[in-house]
mmCIF file of C-alpha atoms in Angstrom:
data_model
loop_
_atom_site.group_PDB
_atom_site.id
_atom_site.type_symbol
_atom_site.label_atom_id
_atom_site.label_comp_id
_atom_site.label_asym_id
_atom_site.label_seq_id
_atom_site.Cartn_x
_atom_site.Cartn_y
_atom_site.Cartn_z
ATOM 1 C CA MET A 1 3.620 -3.761 -11.106
ATOM 2 C CA ASP A 2 6.812 -2.781 -12.396
ATOM 3 C CA ILE A 3 8.999 -1.716 -9.664
ATOM 4 C CA LYS A 4 10.974 1.121 -11.828
ATOM 5 C CA GLU A 5 7.559 3.067 -12.947
ATOM 6 C CA GLN A 6 6.878 2.808 -9.073
ATOM 7 C CA ILE A 7 9.994 4.382 -8.073
ATOM 8 C CA SER A 8 9.779 6.735 -10.458
ATOM 9 C CA LYS A 9 6.319 7.714 -8.847
ATOM 10 C CA VAL A 10 7.699 7.589 -5.631
ATOM 11 C CA VAL A 11 10.747 9.953 -6.564
ATOM 12 C CA GLU A 12 8.140 12.706 -8.638
ATOM 13 C CA GLU A 13 6.071 12.492 -5.474
ATOM 14 C CA ILE A 14 8.576 12.870 -3.006
ATOM 15 C CA SER A 15 9.903 16.209 -5.806
ATOM 16 C CA LYS A 16 6.653 18.032 -5.534
ATOM 17 C CA ASN A 17 6.859 17.678 -1.836
ATOM 18 C CA PRO A 18 9.300 18.380 0.818
ATOM 19 C CA GLY A 19 7.402 16.970 3.423
ATOM 20 C CA ILE A 20 7.108 13.780 2.455
ATOM 21 C CA LYS A 21 11.006 13.569 1.785
ATOM 22 C CA ASP A 22 10.992 13.785 5.297
ATOM 23 C CA GLN A 23 9.156 11.369 6.287
ATOM 24 C CA PHE A 24 10.358 9.241 4.377
ATOM 25 C CA GLU A 25 13.451 9.156 5.597
ATOM 26 C CA LYS A 26 11.545 8.358 8.568
ATOM 27 C CA GLU A 27 9.232 5.806 7.606
ATOM 28 C CA PRO A 28 9.809 4.838 3.957
ATOM 29 C CA ILE A 29 7.238 1.589 4.764
ATOM 30 C CA LYS A 30 4.350 4.103 5.531
ATOM 31 C CA VAL A 31 5.302 6.709 2.875
ATOM 32 C CA ILE A 32 5.379 3.627 0.371
ATOM 33 C CA GLU A 33 1.694 2.353 1.267
ATOM 34 C CA LYS A 34 0.080 5.867 2.040
ATOM 35 C CA LEU A 35 1.092 6.933 -1.935
ATOM 36 C CA PHE A 36 0.357 3.418 -2.897
ATOM 37 C CA GLY A 37 -3.212 2.962 -0.372
ATOM 38 C CA VAL A 38 -2.585 -0.984 -0.143
ATOM 39 C CA ASP A 39 -0.356 -2.858 1.728
ATOM 40 C CA LEU A 40 2.725 -4.420 0.008
ATOM 41 C CA PRO A 41 4.495 -7.647 0.446
ATOM 42 C CA ASP A 42 7.779 -6.584 2.274
ATOM 43 C CA GLU A 43 9.643 -8.036 0.170
ATOM 44 C CA LEU A 44 8.391 -5.546 -3.112
ATOM 45 C CA VAL A 45 8.631 -2.313 -0.696
ATOM 46 C CA MET A 46 11.912 -2.804 0.351
ATOM 47 C CA LYS A 47 13.163 -2.723 -3.487
ATOM 48 C CA ILE A 48 11.299 0.143 -4.042
ATOM 49 C CA ILE A 49 12.267 2.292 -1.094
ATOM 50 C CA ASP A 50 15.982 0.919 -2.054
ATOM 51 C CA GLY A 51 15.282 2.195 -5.582
ATOM 52 C CA VAL A 52 13.870 5.610 -4.211
ATOM 53 C CA LYS A 53 16.572 6.360 -2.480
ATOM 54 C CA ALA A 54 19.097 5.541 -4.672
ATOM 55 C CA LYS A 55 17.273 7.789 -6.847
ATOM 56 C CA LEU A 56 17.331 10.706 -4.534
ATOM 57 C CA THR A 57 20.769 9.701 -3.366
ATOM 58 C CA LEU A 58 21.966 10.173 -7.037
ATOM 59 C CA GLY A 59 19.977 12.803 -7.500
ATOM 60 C CA ASP A 60 21.515 15.183 -4.892
ATOM 61 C CA VAL A 61 25.456 13.970 -6.281
ATOM 62 C CA SER A 62 23.769 15.608 -9.569
ATOM 63 C CA LYS A 63 23.465 17.964 -7.843
ATOM 64 C CA ALA A 64 26.753 19.199 -6.122
ATOM 65 C CA VAL A 65 28.629 18.051 -9.496
ATOM 66 C CA ASP A 66 26.116 20.986 -11.158
ATOM 67 C CA ALA A 67 27.271 23.458 -7.733
ATOM 68 C CA ILE A 68 31.034 22.504 -8.357
ATOM 69 C CA LYS A 69 31.396 23.236 -11.868
ATOM 70 C CA GLY A 70 29.932 26.168 -11.984
ATOM 71 C CA VAL A 71 32.418 27.354 -9.196
ATOM 72 C CA PHE A 72 35.134 26.781 -11.839
ATOM 73 C CA GLN A 73 33.111 28.753 -14.266
#
C-alpha cells in the first residue's frame, strides 16, 4: 500500500467534505478505516493520520501566508 497515495486520498476527501474534517479531528482512526472500508494495522493508520495532519497544517499555513500577502499588495 502506497502511504503517500492514501494520504492524498484522505486529504482530498476531507477537502471535499468539511464534516469529515471535523470528524477526523475528533476520531481520526475511525475516519481512516471508514474511508478505506477495512481494518488497517495500527502502525499504518498512524502513519496515514500523521501525514494527513501534516498536509492539512501546511494547507492552512499556505492560506494564511496568501492572506497576508494580499494585505501588503
